[in-house]
Structures are given as C-alpha cells and as structure tokens.
Amino acid sequence: PSMEDPTLKVDEFLKVTSETLDLPYRNEAPDYYKSTILPQLLPQSRIIINGQPFGSKAQFQELWSTLPSTQHQVISFDTHLLPTPGERQYIILARLKVRFDESGRNRFGQNADLQPSSMPNSRPIRPFYSNWFGVALTMVVTEKINTNFNTECISSFDYRITEKPAHSTFAI
Amino acid sequence: NAIFNFPVATKSMFFETPDLSKVAANFIATFLTMWDGQRLNLLQLYTPDSQFSYQVDTTHLGETPMSSTTNWSYYLSHSRNLKRVSGARPRMSRLYIGTEAIGKAFQGLPKTKHSLQEFPALYSMETTSFPPLNGMQITLHGEFNETGPPEHPAQDHRPTGRFNKYGSNQARGGQLEKRSFDRTLIVVPGPSGGFIVASDLLLVKPYAGNSAWLEHKAPAVAPIIP
C-alpha cells in the first residue's frame, strides 16, 4: 500500500506565503497592496515579529508595507500534523534567509523624506540587497492548505530574525 | 525610519500572558535540565501520540566566523529537512511517534549542555496559547554545547544490510561543537495535572550567537506609514 505523505503541500505553501512578503509594489492602490501581504493570515491570528506581538492582521500588513523590498528563501523546514478537534493543524518550523534593499527606498519607492527618489518617467532604480539574515519561522496552519492556498488558514505566525550578517546597512 | 531599520523593536522574550510566562519559563528550564542530564526521563512527558523530529540545516548565516572543521555526522542521517528529504517513506521514517521511537531518537542525538539558567540572554523565546488543545506553544532559540557523543548513535539508513557496530561514519563524527538551535513545542495539560508534549520540532544549525535578539536600549523609532 502506498504511504501517504501529509507534508506534501507544506513546501509549496511556505513558498507561496513567503513570496507574498516580497511582492513588489506595482502602483496599485496602497490599501490593496497591503492586503496582498500574507493574506492567508486569519484576521485574529497570533502574529509575533522579533518577539513583538501584532494586534491584528491589518496592523501587521500595514507595518510590513513600510519595509524596503525583501527577498526570502525557505532553506529548511519540518512539520507535524496535529489531530486537533475539527480541523487538524500543521505546526511548521522553518528556517529562511532574508535580505533587505539598502538603496534607501521603501517598497513604495519613497526615500526617507517620503519623496519618490527617481524623476517621473525615468527608469526605476534597482534594489541593492544587503547580506543575508537568518529567520526562524513557526507557523500554525489548518489542513485547508491541502486543497486551497488562497484562504485564511494561518492562526499563528512567529517570525524571528536569529542571525544577522557582520556588515549591513539595514539594521534590526 | 523603516528604510534602514527594521521597524519593530526586538524583544528577546514574549509571553502572551503573565501566567504563561511563569509556566513556560519553568517548563523550559526543567525540560532543558533533563535534556542535558537524564534525557530519557523526559519521556514521561510524551504519549503514544506525541511527535518528535529534528532537522539540520548547515547553511552558515550571521556574523560568527565559520568553523572550517564543522561536522554534522551525528545528525544528518535522520535529519528531517523536508526541503531535502523527499518521498513519503523517508519523510515518515524520520518522524518519531510515541515514547519508544522518540526515546531512540533522543538517544541518537549528542549529549548537550544548555546554559539558559546561567546566561538567559543567550536565549530568546516566544510563548503563546494553543487553543485547539487548550495548551501552549513555546518556541525557543539559543545555543548548546555538545558534551559527548550520542548514547546510541543512529544507524546509517543505507540499505546494505551490513551492521557496523560503530554506525559507519558516525563514530568518526567525534568532534564536539557549539551549535545554535530553534525548538518549537506544543505542550498540553496532562491527565494528572502535569504536561504532555504533543509535538516537538527541533532545528539544529551552525552556531551564530545571540546578537540578533539583543535588545537595544534606544527607543524604537516610529515607522513611516505612507
């Protein structure tokens, strides 16, 4: 008999969700853009970033949108499926690396004075990425991910930067 | 501003409630003491449904100089890094369920010494409730020193059928090192007022110190929100 692998979808789910943290801003309405950041979070999920809690999904999306551009890569993960009543839950422990654009603009293309740093119609300035930081990410997600990634299914998102490079302009 | 500074002031310890802070801190202190000492005594916290697995990621990140002689042989054969282990059978064989399997896995890992009590700043932790099981979720980050080889090194998985008393390459893994780790535990109330570990996920990685979660004394700068 073939052995079932309940972890099959988790790899892709991690990729899809970490990519939402890196989505570039493409001149859509700012509020719409913010809503595309980790939309899989349940509205009242437990969100902790570097040991600080966020009261709501919206507050987290708001804060994340103020960051410069980022690039995440999932480099390791493991998961357990817990037989919780009702929907079963995956507990996931992942290691990611992340780097931050150090060109001096946030992801809306604004510099520290909130001015666009390029002239209208000029070519966009390329990001200048920092060295890699390491992240420990713990998530609790429902087994809904086995059928659909575009659903609110993350009840806990704990993101902690655990390694920082020796030299970077971007500081934590 | 958020352009050159991460717009969140780092806190090394987070607890969802004051009660959780006491319970979790005591739990982890006892857990690590037993892990470093009589590791099999921890099995009283695990049930036939408890799950344990560990993953190793050897990617060196961070400012600590890379050691040229790092050796991971005690961990690699049973590492459950699902980015690297594919196929249902290998994935499920590296997941330990129940006290017998978990006990064997515990004994296949090197002996260790953590220093949470002596140097708490070397560790960071987040503790939240885990409502589906009326329990708590504890995530711990930090370091340990390997103090000895495993009680029973894990046997190589190669299907040669040849039994090497010293576990093929494992015996030559000898050098003991300092490592960094992340560990997430789902801890739920047990039948007689104690605790049960429903899920235990351990990630072992190269030593990187604690600089990433050291709290800065300067006040956090408010993020610029367009």
Short mmCIF file of C-alpha atoms in Angstrom, two decimals:
data_model
loop_
_atom_site.label_atom_id
_atom_site.label_comp_id
_atom_site.label_asym_id
_atom_site.label_seq_id
_atom_site.Cartn_x
_atom_site.Cartn_y
_atom_site.Cartn_z
CA PRO A 1 0.00 0.00 0.00
CA SER A 2 1.32 3.45 -0.81
CA MET A 3 2.30 5.54 2.16
CA GLU A 4 0.50 8.83 2.49
CA ASP A 5 2.59 11.95 2.92
CA PRO A 6 0.65 14.63 4.78
CA THR A 7 3.55 17.08 4.33
CA LEU A 8 3.27 17.18 0.55
CA LYS A 9 1.65 20.62 0.22
CA VAL A 10 3.55 22.36 3.00
CA ASP A 11 6.66 23.07 0.90
CA GLU A 12 4.64 24.89 -1.73
CA PHE A 13 2.52 26.66 0.87
CA LEU A 14 5.65 28.03 2.53
CA LYS A 15 6.96 29.22 -0.82
CA VAL A 16 3.69 30.92 -1.74
CA THR A 17 3.29 32.66 1.61
CA SER A 18 6.91 33.81 1.89
CA GLU A 19 6.63 35.22 -1.63
CA THR A 20 3.79 37.48 -0.50
CA LEU A 21 6.25 39.11 1.90
CA ASP A 22 8.43 40.01 -1.09
CA LEU A 23 5.77 41.21 -3.53
CA PRO A 24 6.91 44.36 -5.30
CA TYR A 25 4.62 47.38 -5.31
CA ARG A 26 3.25 47.91 -8.80
CA ASN A 27 1.40 51.21 -8.40
CA GLU A 28 -1.84 49.65 -7.24
CA ALA A 29 -3.82 51.40 -4.52
CA PRO A 30 -1.70 51.25 -1.32
CA ASP A 31 -4.52 49.65 0.68
CA TYR A 32 -4.94 46.96 -1.94
CA TYR A 33 -1.19 46.33 -1.94
CA LYS A 34 -1.16 45.95 1.83
CA SER A 35 -3.93 43.35 1.59
CA THR A 36 -1.73 41.17 -0.63
CA ILE A 37 0.84 40.78 2.17
CA LEU A 38 0.31 37.36 3.76
CA PRO A 39 -3.43 37.27 3.01
CA GLN A 40 -3.53 33.71 4.39
CA LEU A 41 -3.39 35.09 7.94
CA LEU A 42 -6.62 34.69 9.88
CA PRO A 43 -7.86 38.13 10.98
CA GLN A 44 -7.21 37.50 14.70
CA SER A 45 -4.13 35.33 14.31
CA ARG A 46 -1.21 35.42 16.76
CA ILE A 47 1.47 37.38 14.93
CA ILE A 48 4.84 37.89 16.59
CA ILE A 49 7.74 39.57 14.84
CA ASN A 50 11.09 39.57 16.63
CA GLY A 51 9.31 38.99 19.91
CA GLN A 52 6.76 41.81 19.42
CA PRO A 53 3.09 40.93 19.06
CA PHE A 54 0.78 42.47 16.49
CA GLY A 55 -2.83 43.03 17.44
CA SER A 56 -4.22 42.14 14.04
CA LYS A 57 -3.52 41.02 10.51
CA ALA A 58 -4.17 44.57 9.27
CA GLN A 59 -1.62 46.06 11.65
CA PHE A 60 0.98 43.56 10.50
CA GLN A 61 0.26 44.22 6.82
CA GLU A 62 0.48 47.95 7.49
CA LEU A 63 3.86 47.60 9.17
CA TRP A 64 5.30 45.19 6.61
CA SER A 65 4.38 47.59 3.81
CA THR A 66 6.74 50.20 5.31
CA LEU A 67 9.76 47.95 4.85
CA PRO A 68 12.16 48.20 1.96
CA SER A 69 11.94 45.42 -0.61
CA THR A 70 12.83 42.00 0.70
CA GLN A 71 13.78 38.64 -0.71
CA HIS A 72 13.04 35.50 1.30
CA GLN A 73 14.15 31.95 0.66
CA VAL A 74 12.97 28.90 2.62
CA ILE A 75 16.06 26.80 3.26
CA SER A 76 14.80 24.20 5.73
CA PHE A 77 11.51 23.14 7.28
CA ASP A 78 9.76 20.33 9.11
CA THR A 79 6.16 19.90 10.14
CA HIS A 80 3.84 17.84 12.32
CA LEU A 81 0.14 17.35 11.65
CA LEU A 82 -1.74 17.52 14.93
CA PRO A 83 -5.05 15.69 15.29
CA THR A 84 -6.84 18.68 16.82
CA PRO A 85 -10.63 18.56 17.09
CA GLY A 86 -12.45 19.79 13.99
CA GLU A 87 -9.78 20.90 11.54
CA ARG A 88 -6.36 19.34 12.02
CA GLN A 89 -3.45 21.77 12.36
CA TYR A 90 0.05 21.74 10.93
CA ILE A 91 2.76 23.08 13.19
CA ILE A 92 5.66 24.15 10.97
CA LEU A 93 9.21 25.11 11.98
CA ALA A 94 11.12 26.67 9.10
CA ARG A 95 14.43 28.38 8.55
CA LEU A 96 14.52 31.15 5.99
CA LYS A 97 17.08 33.61 4.83
CA VAL A 98 16.07 37.19 4.03
CA ARG A 99 17.79 40.23 2.63
CA PHE A 100 16.69 43.85 2.53
CA ASP A 101 17.03 46.51 -0.13
CA GLU A 102 19.59 49.03 1.11
CA SER A 103 19.21 51.53 -1.72
CA GLY A 104 17.42 53.93 0.62
CA ARG A 105 13.84 53.48 -0.56
CA ASN A 106 10.83 51.74 0.92
CA ARG A 107 8.81 49.41 -1.25
CA PHE A 108 6.65 52.28 -2.45
CA GLY A 109 9.80 53.76 -3.98
CA GLN A 110 9.97 56.61 -1.48
CA ASN A 111 13.14 57.74 0.20
CA ALA A 112 13.42 58.81 3.83
CA ASP A 113 11.71 62.10 3.09
CA LEU A 114 8.81 60.21 1.55
CA GLN A 115 9.69 61.66 -1.80
CA PRO A 116 9.90 59.45 -4.84
CA SER A 117 13.61 59.16 -5.40
CA SER A 118 13.50 58.94 -9.16
CA MET A 119 12.21 61.52 -11.64
CA PRO A 120 8.82 60.71 -13.20
CA ASN A 121 9.19 58.53 -16.29
CA SER A 122 12.79 57.66 -15.52
CA ARG A 123 13.89 54.04 -15.22
CA PRO A 124 13.31 52.56 -11.78
CA ILE A 125 16.37 52.37 -9.55
CA ARG A 126 17.48 48.77 -8.99
CA PRO A 127 17.40 47.43 -5.43
CA PHE A 128 20.72 46.97 -3.70
CA TYR A 129 20.35 43.99 -1.39
CA SER A 130 22.01 43.51 1.98
CA ASN A 131 23.77 40.33 3.00
CA TRP A 132 21.50 37.55 4.19
CA PHE A 133 19.85 37.48 7.60
CA GLY A 134 18.56 34.21 9.07
CA VAL A 135 14.96 33.78 10.21
CA ALA A 136 13.26 31.17 12.37
CA LEU A 137 9.60 30.94 11.41
CA THR A 138 7.00 28.97 13.35
CA MET A 139 3.51 28.76 11.90
CA VAL A 140 0.28 27.01 12.74
CA VAL A 141 -1.92 26.43 9.70
CA THR A 142 -5.05 24.39 9.16
CA GLU A 143 -5.19 21.35 6.92
CA LYS A 144 -7.20 23.50 4.45
CA ILE A 145 -3.87 24.07 2.71
CA ASN A 146 -4.18 20.62 1.20
CA THR A 147 -6.95 21.89 -1.04
CA ASN A 148 -6.54 25.65 -1.26
CA PHE A 149 -3.73 28.15 -0.60
CA ASN A 150 -5.91 31.21 -1.17
CA THR A 151 -7.77 31.02 2.08
CA GLU A 152 -7.28 32.41 5.57
CA CYS A 153 -5.66 29.46 7.30
CA ILE A 154 -2.71 30.73 9.37
CA SER A 155 -3.61 31.08 13.05
CA SER A 156 -0.08 31.65 14.34
CA PHE A 157 2.90 33.36 12.65
CA ASP A 158 6.06 33.76 14.72
CA TYR A 159 8.92 35.31 12.73
CA ARG A 160 12.23 35.93 14.47
CA ILE A 161 15.46 37.08 12.89
CA THR A 162 18.05 34.81 14.53
CA GLU A 163 21.14 35.63 12.51
CA LYS A 164 22.37 38.95 11.22
CA PRO A 165 25.27 39.49 8.85
CA ALA A 166 28.52 41.03 10.02
CA HIS A 167 28.06 44.03 7.78
CA SER A 168 24.81 45.53 6.64
CA THR A 169 23.40 49.00 6.35
CA PHE A 170 19.99 47.62 7.22
CA ALA A 171 19.77 47.12 10.99
CA ILE A 172 17.45 45.12 13.20
CA ASN B 1 12.76 55.22 9.86
CA ALA B 2 11.88 51.85 8.41
CA ILE B 3 14.12 52.27 5.40
CA PHE B 4 17.33 51.35 7.17
CA ASN B 5 15.98 49.97 10.41
CA PHE B 6 13.61 47.10 10.93
CA PRO B 7 10.58 48.94 12.27
CA VAL B 8 9.99 46.64 15.21
CA ALA B 9 11.96 46.93 18.44
CA THR B 10 13.29 43.46 19.21
CA LYS B 11 12.11 41.77 22.39
CA SER B 12 14.04 38.69 23.36
CA MET B 13 11.19 37.14 25.35
CA PHE B 14 7.48 37.22 24.55
CA PHE B 15 4.73 35.67 26.61
CA GLU B 16 1.06 36.03 25.68
CA THR B 17 0.02 36.35 29.35
CA PRO B 18 1.79 36.71 32.71
CA ASP B 19 0.57 33.23 33.72
CA LEU B 20 2.05 31.71 30.59
CA SER B 21 5.33 33.42 31.34
CA LYS B 22 5.71 31.62 34.67
CA VAL B 23 4.51 28.27 33.40
CA ALA B 24 6.53 28.30 30.20
CA ALA B 25 9.74 29.55 31.81
CA ASN B 26 9.57 26.81 34.46
CA PHE B 27 8.69 24.18 31.90
CA ILE B 28 11.57 25.05 29.60
CA ALA B 29 14.09 25.27 32.42
CA THR B 30 13.12 21.79 33.63
CA PHE B 31 12.96 20.44 30.09
CA LEU B 32 16.49 21.57 29.24
CA THR B 33 17.90 20.35 32.52
CA MET B 34 16.53 16.90 31.78
CA TRP B 35 17.61 17.06 28.13
CA ASP B 36 21.16 17.78 29.29
CA GLY B 37 21.00 15.22 32.10
CA GLN B 38 18.83 12.09 32.16
CA ARG B 39 17.27 12.66 28.77
CA LEU B 40 15.12 9.53 28.87
CA ASN B 41 13.36 10.91 31.95
CA LEU B 42 11.72 13.36 29.56
CA LEU B 43 9.71 10.50 28.08
CA GLN B 44 7.22 10.83 30.92
CA LEU B 45 6.07 13.97 29.05
CA TYR B 46 5.38 12.08 25.82
CA THR B 47 2.46 9.82 24.94
CA PRO B 48 1.77 7.26 22.20
CA ASP B 49 0.53 10.15 20.02
CA SER B 50 3.39 12.58 20.70
CA GLN B 51 5.54 13.52 17.71
CA PHE B 52 9.22 14.44 17.60
CA SER B 53 11.55 15.10 14.70
CA TYR B 54 14.62 17.17 14.01
CA GLN B 55 16.09 18.90 11.01
CA VAL B 56 19.60 20.08 10.41
CA ASP B 57 20.42 22.99 8.19
CA THR B 58 24.12 23.58 7.77
CA THR B 59 23.81 26.92 5.94
CA HIS B 60 26.07 29.37 7.68
CA LEU B 61 24.39 32.73 8.23
CA GLY B 62 25.35 35.52 10.56
CA GLU B 63 28.48 37.19 11.76
CA THR B 64 30.12 34.38 13.71
CA PRO B 65 33.12 33.09 11.77
CA MET B 66 32.51 29.81 10.05
CA SER B 67 34.45 26.92 11.53
CA SER B 68 36.37 25.05 8.87
CA THR B 69 36.04 21.75 10.71
CA THR B 70 32.28 21.67 11.37
CA ASN B 71 30.96 18.14 11.46
CA TRP B 72 27.29 17.15 11.30
CA SER B 73 27.55 13.42 11.01
CA TYR B 74 25.62 12.67 14.22
CA TYR B 75 22.58 14.48 12.80
CA LEU B 76 22.46 14.06 9.05
CA SER B 77 21.18 10.53 8.63
CA HIS B 78 17.93 11.27 10.46
CA SER B 79 17.55 14.96 9.66
CA ARG B 80 14.01 15.69 8.52
CA ASN B 81 14.63 18.82 6.48
CA LEU B 82 11.69 18.47 4.12
CA LYS B 83 13.39 20.74 1.56
CA ARG B 84 15.92 17.93 1.14
CA VAL B 85 14.12 14.75 2.11
CA SER B 86 11.58 13.72 -0.48
CA GLY B 87 9.31 10.74 -0.78
CA ALA B 88 6.70 9.61 1.70
CA ARG B 89 8.73 6.74 3.14
CA PRO B 90 11.91 8.69 4.08
CA ARG B 91 9.82 11.59 5.37
CA MET B 92 7.62 9.42 7.56
CA SER B 93 10.52 7.26 8.80
CA ARG B 94 12.20 10.36 10.23
CA LEU B 95 9.09 11.30 12.21
CA TYR B 96 9.11 9.67 15.65
CA ILE B 97 5.74 8.93 17.18
CA GLY B 98 5.28 7.51 20.64
CA THR B 99 7.69 7.08 23.53
CA GLU B 100 9.69 4.14 22.21
CA ALA B 101 10.55 5.77 18.89
CA ILE B 102 11.09 9.16 20.49
CA GLY B 103 13.34 7.65 23.13
CA LYS B 104 15.53 6.07 20.44
CA ALA B 105 15.70 9.38 18.60
CA PHE B 106 16.67 11.20 21.79
CA GLN B 107 19.47 8.74 22.37
CA GLY B 108 20.69 9.16 18.80
CA LEU B 109 21.49 12.83 19.40
CA PRO B 110 24.68 14.06 21.08
CA LYS B 111 24.77 14.84 24.77
CA THR B 112 24.47 18.53 25.41
CA LYS B 113 24.77 21.38 27.86
CA HIS B 114 22.48 24.39 27.60
CA SER B 115 23.07 27.48 29.72
CA LEU B 116 19.62 29.03 29.98
CA GLN B 117 19.83 29.43 33.75
CA GLU B 118 23.36 30.81 33.81
CA PHE B 119 23.14 33.06 30.75
CA PRO B 120 19.49 33.70 29.84
CA ALA B 121 20.47 36.45 27.39
CA LEU B 122 21.86 33.77 25.09
CA TYR B 123 18.28 32.61 24.51
CA SER B 124 15.08 34.07 23.15
CA MET B 125 11.60 32.68 23.43
CA GLU B 126 8.01 33.22 22.32
CA THR B 127 5.13 31.60 24.17
CA THR B 128 1.51 31.73 23.10
CA SER B 129 -1.56 29.75 23.94
CA PHE B 130 -2.52 26.88 21.66
CA PRO B 131 -6.33 26.95 21.85
CA PRO B 132 -7.17 23.81 19.80
CA LEU B 133 -5.63 21.65 22.53
CA ASN B 134 -6.05 24.07 25.44
CA GLY B 135 -2.28 24.20 25.70
CA MET B 136 0.68 26.39 24.94
CA GLN B 137 3.13 26.80 22.10
CA ILE B 138 6.70 27.51 23.15
CA THR B 139 9.40 28.45 20.65
CA LEU B 140 12.93 28.68 21.99
CA HIS B 141 16.02 29.95 20.18
CA GLY B 142 19.54 29.66 21.51
CA GLU B 143 22.65 27.56 21.71
CA PHE B 144 24.09 24.44 23.28
CA ASN B 145 27.46 22.80 23.61
CA GLU B 146 27.80 19.19 22.59
CA THR B 147 29.36 17.42 25.56
CA GLY B 148 29.50 13.87 24.34
CA PRO B 149 28.56 11.53 21.53
CA PRO B 150 25.04 10.10 21.41
CA GLU B 151 24.16 7.34 23.86
CA HIS B 152 23.25 5.19 20.86
CA PRO B 153 24.32 6.78 17.59
CA ALA B 154 21.68 6.43 14.90
CA GLN B 155 22.42 3.73 12.39
CA ASP B 156 23.03 4.72 8.83
CA HIS B 157 19.96 4.32 6.63
CA ARG B 158 21.84 2.78 3.71
CA PRO B 159 20.13 -0.46 2.76
CA THR B 160 23.30 -2.55 2.59
CA GLY B 161 22.18 -4.79 5.42
CA ARG B 162 25.67 -4.69 6.87
CA PHE B 163 25.65 -3.83 10.53
CA ASN B 164 28.63 -1.78 11.55
CA LYS B 165 28.88 -1.64 15.32
CA TYR B 166 30.15 1.89 15.17
CA GLY B 167 27.45 3.11 12.78
CA SER B 168 29.76 3.54 9.80
CA ASN B 169 30.80 7.18 9.64
CA GLN B 170 29.11 8.24 12.83
CA ALA B 171 31.95 7.13 15.10
CA ARG B 172 34.32 9.43 13.30
CA GLY B 173 31.96 12.36 13.91
CA GLY B 174 33.77 12.71 17.22
CA GLN B 175 34.48 16.43 17.40
CA LEU B 176 32.12 18.16 19.83
CA GLU B 177 30.90 21.62 18.92
CA LYS B 178 28.70 24.51 19.91
CA ARG B 179 25.50 24.74 17.88
CA SER B 180 22.57 27.11 17.58
CA PHE B 181 19.02 25.80 17.52
CA ASP B 182 15.32 26.61 17.33
CA ARG B 183 12.81 24.36 19.03
CA THR B 184 9.00 24.53 18.99
CA LEU B 185 6.96 22.57 21.49
CA ILE B 186 3.20 22.19 21.74
CA VAL B 187 2.59 21.46 25.40
CA VAL B 188 -0.85 20.48 26.61
CA PRO B 189 -2.35 19.64 30.02
CA GLY B 190 -1.81 16.02 31.01
CA PRO B 191 -4.25 13.70 32.78
CA SER B 192 -2.96 14.25 36.31
CA GLY B 193 -2.18 17.95 36.28
CA GLY B 194 1.16 17.56 34.55
CA PHE B 195 2.17 18.35 30.99
CA ILE B 196 2.22 16.41 27.76
CA VAL B 197 4.39 17.33 24.78
CA ALA B 198 2.13 16.77 21.78
CA SER B 199 4.67 18.00 19.24
CA ASP B 200 8.40 18.69 19.46
CA LEU B 201 10.24 20.13 16.46
CA LEU B 202 13.98 20.77 16.74
CA LEU B 203 16.13 22.60 14.21
CA VAL B 204 19.91 22.47 14.64
CA LYS B 205 22.11 24.92 12.74
CA PRO B 206 25.59 26.45 12.87
CA TYR B 207 26.41 28.50 15.94
CA ALA B 208 25.52 32.15 15.42
CA GLY B 209 25.36 33.74 18.87
CA ASN B 210 22.61 35.97 20.23
CA SER B 211 23.30 39.33 18.60
CA ALA B 212 20.14 39.13 16.52
CA TRP B 213 17.86 39.30 19.57
CA LEU B 214 19.82 41.52 21.90
CA GLU B 215 17.51 44.31 22.90
CA HIS B 216 18.65 47.82 22.13
CA LYS B 217 18.19 50.44 24.79
CA ALA B 218 17.41 53.25 22.33
CA PRO B 219 13.70 53.96 21.93
CA ALA B 220 12.07 52.43 18.86
CA VAL B 221 11.58 54.86 16.01
CA ALA B 222 8.02 55.11 14.74
CA PRO B 223 7.62 53.65 11.27
CA ILE B 224 6.81 55.97 8.41
CA ILE B 225 3.42 54.93 7.08
CA PRO B 226 2.59 56.45 3.71
#
